[in-house]
Amino acid sequence: MSNVTALRPDGATDRFSYRHITVDPVTPIIGAEISGVDLRQPIDAETAADIQKALHDWRVVFFRDQDISNDQLKAFGRAFGPLTPAHPIAEGLEDHPEIWERSVEEYRTRRSRNEAAPPGREPPRDYKGWHIDITFVANPNRYSILHGVEIPPYGGDTLFANLIAAYEGLSAPIRLLIDGLQAVHRTSGYDSAGAKPRRDGRSTGPFVSLHPLVRIHPETGEKLLFLNPGTISHIVGLKEPESKALLDLLFYEATRPEYQVRFHWRPKSLVVWDNQAVAHAGPIDYSNFDLPRAVRRITIAGDLTRGPDGFVSQPLEGELFNVLG
């Protein structure tokens, strides 16, 4: 395949270049569409490296018209590392335990069950489901891959926010303040109490972990705001009003529109995001439409998170999110 270089709108050559894929940025700060790849076929190491580079450059990448099977979805994911089970507290498909299927109805049921606030604080008024995947474990997944199986003609969009840009947008005194802080993440909103035993014998929780409030990206070395409104209960060492005020400030900053991209799904679309650097929310309008919608997700195994001061995440309750044995 010939060399392909991403271009800015003015036609000037961008510093982001790729040899085996075509990359079209969606916004200047986050999101790009990748073409020139047929995921029905195994991708070679060079193409996988280009996709990973685009993922680190643009934080989330979008593929269109990928009519792939569950096995092909998993094969694509394995090009970037070992797959995890579908979810720490939810079963995957019976024949594909790595795949988590979500429907609009499940979103509604889950959200209504999760209305109770995490212990110690209420979610921000503009929460709207923003989260990083699976931070209630000490080693949340590295990447997330989501495939559209049943997509309505409108509605069901997903928002993504660049947490590296959010951190860099903070003033220097605030960055200095939060660089050495840790926060507790827990599964309180997921209501795992009374869950049925899993087929794979894994625990259904609860899970509680202690994470740095600022994370060092393990692959790029960048600092980012490691913030999950859905699971953080409090910042360690601060009084409750201080913790709440600081978290509200950081939640607001992390979800500013200038750090976001909005993805409109079409059938067979596929999205890959760097869960080490991105928060997302979706489907953002699930309560306002009743059309069928189903997506399938796989996740790539991740490492313990590390802060600028060297603090490494600790599991306080529950096991690590290990790969399938």
CSV table of C-alpha atoms in Angstrom, one decimal:
chain,number,residue,atom,x,y,z
A,1,MET,CA,0.0,0.0,0.0
A,2,SER,CA,1.3,3.5,-0.8
A,3,ASN,CA,2.3,5.9,1.9
A,4,VAL,CA,-0.7,7.8,3.3
A,5,THR,CA,-0.4,11.1,5.3
A,6,ALA,CA,-3.1,12.7,7.3
A,7,LEU,CA,-3.9,16.3,6.1
A,8,ARG,CA,-5.1,19.3,7.9
A,9,PRO,CA,-8.1,21.1,6.5
A,10,ASP,CA,-5.8,23.6,4.8
A,11,GLY,CA,-4.1,20.9,2.9
A,12,ALA,CA,-0.8,21.2,4.8
A,13,THR,CA,1.0,18.0,5.7
A,14,ASP,CA,0.3,17.0,9.3
A,15,ARG,CA,3.0,15.5,11.6
A,16,PHE,CA,0.8,12.4,12.0
A,17,SER,CA,1.7,10.1,9.1
A,18,TYR,CA,0.9,6.4,8.5
A,19,ARG,CA,2.2,3.9,5.9
A,20,HIS,CA,-0.6,1.3,5.7
A,21,ILE,CA,-3.9,3.1,6.5
A,22,THR,CA,-5.7,6.2,5.5
A,23,VAL,CA,-6.5,8.5,8.5
A,24,ASP,CA,-9.0,11.4,8.3
A,25,PRO,CA,-9.1,13.4,11.5
A,26,VAL,CA,-12.6,14.4,12.8
A,27,THR,CA,-11.5,17.2,15.2
A,28,PRO,CA,-8.1,18.8,15.8
A,29,ILE,CA,-7.9,17.3,19.3
A,30,ILE,CA,-9.6,13.9,19.3
A,31,GLY,CA,-11.0,11.4,16.9
A,32,ALA,CA,-10.1,10.1,13.4
A,33,GLU,CA,-11.7,7.8,10.8
A,34,ILE,CA,-9.6,5.0,9.4
A,35,SER,CA,-10.1,3.5,6.0
A,36,GLY,CA,-8.2,1.2,3.7
A,37,VAL,CA,-8.6,-1.8,6.1
A,38,ASP,CA,-10.9,-4.8,5.8
A,39,LEU,CA,-11.2,-6.4,9.2
A,40,ARG,CA,-12.7,-9.6,7.7
A,41,GLN,CA,-9.1,-10.4,6.9
A,42,PRO,CA,-6.3,-10.8,9.5
A,43,ILE,CA,-4.2,-7.6,9.8
A,44,ASP,CA,-0.5,-7.8,9.7
A,45,ALA,CA,1.9,-6.4,12.3
A,46,GLU,CA,2.7,-3.3,10.3
A,47,THR,CA,-1.0,-2.4,9.9
A,48,ALA,CA,-1.7,-3.1,13.5
A,49,ALA,CA,1.2,-0.8,14.5
A,50,ASP,CA,-0.2,2.0,12.3
A,51,ILE,CA,-3.6,1.6,13.9
A,52,GLN,CA,-2.1,1.7,17.3
A,53,LYS,CA,-0.1,4.9,16.4
A,54,ALA,CA,-3.3,6.5,15.1
A,55,LEU,CA,-5.0,5.5,18.4
A,56,HIS,CA,-2.3,7.3,20.4
A,57,ASP,CA,-2.3,10.3,18.0
A,58,TRP,CA,-6.1,10.7,18.0
A,59,ARG,CA,-7.2,8.8,21.1
A,60,VAL,CA,-10.2,7.2,19.4
A,61,VAL,CA,-10.5,5.8,15.9
A,62,PHE,CA,-13.6,4.9,13.8
A,63,PHE,CA,-14.0,2.3,11.1
A,64,ARG,CA,-17.0,2.1,8.8
A,65,ASP,CA,-18.7,-0.9,7.0
A,66,GLN,CA,-16.9,-3.7,8.9
A,67,ASP,CA,-19.2,-6.7,8.4
A,68,ILE,CA,-17.4,-9.0,10.8
A,69,SER,CA,-18.2,-12.0,12.8
A,70,ASN,CA,-17.6,-12.5,16.5
A,71,ASP,CA,-14.5,-14.5,15.8
A,72,GLN,CA,-13.2,-11.8,13.4
A,73,LEU,CA,-13.8,-9.1,16.1
A,74,LYS,CA,-11.8,-11.1,18.6
A,75,ALA,CA,-9.0,-11.7,16.1
A,76,PHE,CA,-8.8,-8.0,15.4
A,77,GLY,CA,-8.6,-7.3,19.2
A,78,ARG,CA,-5.8,-9.8,19.7
A,79,ALA,CA,-3.6,-7.8,17.3
A,80,PHE,CA,-3.2,-5.3,20.2
A,81,GLY,CA,-2.9,-7.6,23.2
A,82,PRO,CA,-4.6,-10.4,25.1
A,83,LEU,CA,-8.3,-10.1,25.6
A,84,THR,CA,-10.0,-9.9,29.0
A,85,PRO,CA,-13.3,-11.5,30.0
A,86,ALA,CA,-16.3,-9.5,28.9
A,87,HIS,CA,-16.6,-7.6,32.1
A,88,PRO,CA,-15.6,-8.0,35.8
A,89,ILE,CA,-19.2,-8.2,37.0
A,90,ALA,CA,-21.2,-9.3,33.9
A,91,GLU,CA,-21.1,-12.4,31.7
A,92,GLY,CA,-20.2,-12.3,28.1
A,93,LEU,CA,-21.9,-14.2,25.3
A,94,GLU,CA,-22.1,-17.9,26.2
A,95,ASP,CA,-20.1,-19.0,23.1
A,96,HIS,CA,-17.8,-15.9,23.3
A,97,PRO,CA,-17.0,-15.0,26.9
A,98,GLU,CA,-14.8,-12.2,25.8
A,99,ILE,CA,-17.7,-10.3,24.2
A,100,TRP,CA,-20.1,-8.1,26.1
A,101,GLU,CA,-23.3,-7.3,24.3
A,102,ARG,CA,-25.3,-4.2,25.2
A,103,SER,CA,-28.8,-3.1,24.1
A,104,VAL,CA,-30.7,0.1,24.7
A,105,GLU,CA,-33.1,-1.7,27.0
A,106,GLU,CA,-30.2,-2.9,29.1
A,107,TYR,CA,-28.9,0.6,29.3
A,108,ARG,CA,-32.2,1.8,30.6
A,109,THR,CA,-32.5,-0.9,33.1
A,110,ARG,CA,-28.9,-0.5,34.3
A,111,ARG,CA,-29.2,3.3,34.5
A,112,SER,CA,-32.4,3.1,36.6
A,113,ARG,CA,-30.7,0.7,38.9
A,114,ASN,CA,-27.7,3.0,39.2
A,115,GLU,CA,-29.5,6.2,40.2
A,116,ALA,CA,-28.1,6.0,43.7
A,117,ALA,CA,-25.0,8.2,44.1
A,118,PRO,CA,-21.6,6.7,44.9
A,119,PRO,CA,-20.9,6.8,48.7
A,120,GLY,CA,-19.9,10.3,49.9
A,121,ARG,CA,-21.0,12.4,46.9
A,122,GLU,CA,-23.7,13.0,44.4
A,123,PRO,CA,-22.8,12.8,40.7
A,124,PRO,CA,-22.4,16.2,38.9
A,125,ARG,CA,-25.6,17.6,37.4
A,126,ASP,CA,-24.1,17.2,33.9
A,127,TYR,CA,-22.8,13.6,34.6
A,128,LYS,CA,-24.7,12.0,31.6
A,129,GLY,CA,-22.9,8.7,31.9
A,130,TRP,CA,-19.4,9.9,31.4
A,131,HIS,CA,-16.9,7.2,32.4
A,132,ILE,CA,-13.6,5.4,31.8
A,133,ASP,CA,-14.2,1.6,31.4
A,134,ILE,CA,-13.7,-0.6,34.5
A,135,THR,CA,-11.7,1.6,36.8
A,136,PHE,CA,-13.1,0.0,39.9
A,137,VAL,CA,-10.4,-2.6,39.4
A,138,ALA,CA,-6.7,-1.7,39.9
A,139,ASN,CA,-5.8,-2.7,36.3
A,140,PRO,CA,-8.5,-1.3,34.0
A,141,ASN,CA,-8.4,-2.4,30.4
A,142,ARG,CA,-5.9,-0.9,27.9
A,143,TYR,CA,-8.2,-0.4,24.8
A,144,SER,CA,-11.9,-0.9,24.2
A,145,ILE,CA,-13.4,-2.0,20.9
A,146,LEU,CA,-17.1,-1.6,20.1
A,147,HIS,CA,-18.9,-3.0,17.1
A,148,GLY,CA,-22.3,-1.9,16.0
A,149,VAL,CA,-24.6,-5.0,15.5
A,150,GLU,CA,-28.0,-3.4,15.4
A,151,ILE,CA,-27.9,0.4,14.8
A,152,PRO,CA,-31.0,2.7,14.4
A,153,PRO,CA,-31.0,5.3,11.6
A,154,TYR,CA,-30.7,8.1,14.1
A,155,GLY,CA,-29.9,8.5,17.7
A,156,GLY,CA,-27.6,6.5,20.0
A,157,ASP,CA,-24.5,8.7,19.4
A,158,THR,CA,-21.4,8.3,21.6
A,159,LEU,CA,-19.3,11.1,23.0
A,160,PHE,CA,-15.5,10.8,23.7
A,161,ALA,CA,-13.3,13.2,25.6
A,162,ASN,CA,-9.5,13.6,25.5
A,163,LEU,CA,-8.3,13.4,29.2
A,164,ILE,CA,-4.8,14.4,28.2
A,165,ALA,CA,-6.0,17.6,26.8
A,166,ALA,CA,-8.3,18.1,29.8
A,167,TYR,CA,-5.3,17.8,32.1
A,168,GLU,CA,-3.2,20.2,30.0
A,169,GLY,CA,-6.0,22.7,30.0
A,170,LEU,CA,-5.9,23.0,33.8
A,171,SER,CA,-3.9,25.9,35.4
A,172,ALA,CA,-0.4,25.1,36.7
A,173,PRO,CA,-1.4,25.4,40.4
A,174,ILE,CA,-4.3,22.9,40.0
A,175,ARG,CA,-2.1,20.5,38.1
A,176,LEU,CA,0.5,20.7,40.9
A,177,LEU,CA,-2.3,20.1,43.5
A,178,ILE,CA,-3.7,17.0,41.9
A,179,ASP,CA,-0.5,15.3,40.7
A,180,GLY,CA,0.0,13.7,44.1
A,181,LEU,CA,-3.6,12.8,45.0
A,182,GLN,CA,-5.4,9.5,44.9
A,183,ALA,CA,-9.1,8.6,44.6
A,184,VAL,CA,-11.2,5.6,45.6
A,185,HIS,CA,-13.1,3.9,42.7
A,186,ARG,CA,-15.9,1.4,43.6
A,187,THR,CA,-18.7,-0.6,42.0
A,188,SER,CA,-21.4,0.9,44.3
A,189,GLY,CA,-23.4,2.2,41.3
A,190,TYR,CA,-23.3,-1.2,39.6
A,191,ASP,CA,-25.3,-3.0,42.2
A,192,SER,CA,-23.6,-6.4,42.0
A,193,ALA,CA,-25.4,-7.5,45.2
A,194,GLY,CA,-27.4,-10.6,44.6
A,195,ALA,CA,-25.8,-11.3,41.2
A,196,LYS,CA,-26.1,-14.9,39.9
A,197,PRO,CA,-22.9,-17.0,40.0
A,198,ARG,CA,-20.9,-16.6,36.9
A,199,ARG,CA,-20.3,-19.5,34.5
A,200,ASP,CA,-16.6,-18.9,34.6
A,201,GLY,CA,-16.5,-19.0,38.4
A,202,ARG,CA,-15.2,-15.4,38.7
A,203,SER,CA,-16.3,-13.1,41.5
A,204,THR,CA,-19.2,-10.7,40.8
A,205,GLY,CA,-17.8,-8.1,43.2
A,206,PRO,CA,-17.9,-5.8,44.9
A,207,PHE,CA,-14.7,-4.2,43.6
A,208,VAL,CA,-12.8,-1.2,45.1
A,209,SER,CA,-9.5,0.2,44.0
A,210,LEU,CA,-7.3,3.2,44.8
A,211,HIS,CA,-6.0,5.1,41.8
A,212,PRO,CA,-3.9,8.2,41.2
A,213,LEU,CA,-6.0,11.2,40.2
A,214,VAL,CA,-3.5,11.9,37.5
A,215,ARG,CA,-2.1,9.0,35.4
A,216,ILE,CA,1.0,8.6,33.4
A,217,HIS,CA,0.1,7.1,30.1
A,218,PRO,CA,2.1,3.8,30.0
A,219,GLU,CA,2.8,4.0,26.3
A,220,THR,CA,3.2,7.7,25.5
A,221,GLY,CA,4.4,9.1,28.9
A,222,GLU,CA,1.8,11.9,28.9
A,223,LYS,CA,-0.1,13.0,32.0
A,224,LEU,CA,-3.8,12.7,32.0
A,225,LEU,CA,-6.8,13.4,34.2
A,226,PHE,CA,-7.7,9.9,35.4
A,227,LEU,CA,-11.3,10.7,36.3
A,228,ASN,CA,-14.4,8.5,36.3
A,229,PRO,CA,-17.6,10.2,37.5
A,230,GLY,CA,-19.4,6.8,37.6
A,231,THR,CA,-17.1,5.1,40.1
A,232,ILE,CA,-15.1,7.7,42.1
A,233,SER,CA,-16.4,8.1,45.7
A,234,HIS,CA,-13.9,10.5,47.1
A,235,ILE,CA,-10.3,11.9,47.0
A,236,VAL,CA,-8.2,10.4,49.8
A,237,GLY,CA,-6.9,12.8,52.4
A,238,LEU,CA,-9.4,15.6,51.7
A,239,LYS,CA,-12.4,16.6,53.8
A,240,GLU,CA,-15.7,15.7,52.1
A,241,PRO,CA,-16.6,19.2,51.0
A,242,GLU,CA,-13.1,19.7,49.6
A,243,SER,CA,-13.2,16.4,47.8
A,244,LYS,CA,-16.7,17.1,46.3
A,245,ALA,CA,-15.7,20.6,45.2
A,246,LEU,CA,-12.5,19.5,43.5
A,247,LEU,CA,-14.1,16.5,41.8
A,248,ASP,CA,-17.0,18.7,40.5
A,249,LEU,CA,-14.4,21.1,39.1
A,250,LEU,CA,-12.4,18.3,37.4
A,251,PHE,CA,-15.6,16.6,36.1
A,252,TYR,CA,-16.6,19.9,34.5
A,253,GLU,CA,-13.1,20.4,33.0
A,254,ALA,CA,-12.8,16.8,31.7
A,255,THR,CA,-16.1,17.1,29.7
A,256,ARG,CA,-15.7,20.5,28.1
A,257,PRO,CA,-17.0,20.5,24.5
A,258,GLU,CA,-13.6,21.5,23.1
A,259,TYR,CA,-12.1,18.2,24.3
A,260,GLN,CA,-14.8,16.1,22.7
A,261,VAL,CA,-15.8,14.3,19.6
A,262,ARG,CA,-19.3,12.9,18.8
A,263,PHE,CA,-19.6,9.7,16.8
A,264,HIS,CA,-22.7,9.0,14.8
A,265,TRP,CA,-23.1,5.3,14.4
A,266,ARG,CA,-24.0,3.5,11.2
A,267,PRO,CA,-24.6,-0.3,10.9
A,268,LYS,CA,-21.3,-2.3,11.1
A,269,SER,CA,-19.3,0.7,12.4
A,270,LEU,CA,-16.5,-0.2,14.7
A,271,VAL,CA,-14.8,2.1,17.3
A,272,VAL,CA,-11.5,1.6,19.1
A,273,TRP,CA,-10.6,4.0,21.9
A,274,ASP,CA,-7.6,4.3,24.2
A,275,ASN,CA,-9.2,3.6,27.6
A,276,GLN,CA,-5.9,4.8,29.2
A,277,ALA,CA,-6.6,8.4,27.9
A,278,VAL,CA,-10.3,8.7,27.0
A,279,ALA,CA,-13.6,9.1,28.8
A,280,HIS,CA,-16.8,8.4,26.9
A,281,ALA,CA,-20.6,8.6,27.3
A,282,GLY,CA,-23.2,6.8,25.3
A,283,PRO,CA,-25.7,6.2,24.1
A,284,ILE,CA,-26.3,9.8,25.2
A,285,ASP,CA,-30.0,9.9,24.2
A,286,TYR,CA,-31.1,6.3,25.2
A,287,SER,CA,-34.1,7.6,27.1
A,288,ASN,CA,-35.5,9.5,24.1
A,289,PHE,CA,-35.9,6.9,21.5
A,290,ASP,CA,-37.3,3.3,21.4
A,291,LEU,CA,-35.6,2.0,18.3
A,292,PRO,CA,-33.5,-1.2,18.6
A,293,ARG,CA,-29.8,-0.8,19.2
A,294,ALA,CA,-27.2,-3.4,20.1
A,295,VAL,CA,-23.4,-3.2,20.2
A,296,ARG,CA,-20.7,-5.7,21.1
A,297,ARG,CA,-17.6,-4.9,23.0
A,298,ILE,CA,-14.2,-6.5,23.7
A,299,THR,CA,-11.4,-5.1,25.8
A,300,ILE,CA,-7.6,-5.5,25.8
A,301,ALA,CA,-5.9,-6.3,29.1
A,302,GLY,CA,-4.3,-3.4,30.9
A,303,ASP,CA,-1.7,-2.7,33.6
A,304,LEU,CA,-1.8,-1.2,37.1
A,305,THR,CA,-2.1,2.6,36.7
A,306,ARG,CA,0.8,4.8,37.8
A,307,GLY,CA,0.8,8.5,39.0
A,308,PRO,CA,3.4,11.2,38.5
A,309,ASP,CA,4.7,10.7,42.0
A,310,GLY,CA,5.3,7.0,41.4
A,311,PHE,CA,2.1,5.8,43.2
A,312,VAL,CA,0.8,2.5,41.7
A,313,SER,CA,-2.9,1.6,41.9
A,314,GLN,CA,-3.9,-0.8,44.6
A,315,PRO,CA,-6.9,-3.2,44.8
A,316,LEU,CA,-8.7,-2.6,48.0
A,317,GLU,CA,-11.4,-5.2,47.4
A,318,GLY,CA,-11.9,-7.8,44.7
A,319,GLU,CA,-9.5,-9.4,42.2
A,320,LEU,CA,-7.5,-7.9,39.3
A,321,PHE,CA,-9.1,-7.9,35.8
A,322,ASN,CA,-7.0,-10.7,34.5
A,323,VAL,CA,-7.1,-12.3,31.0
A,324,LEU,CA,-9.1,-15.5,30.4
A,325,GLY,CA,-7.2,-18.6,31.4
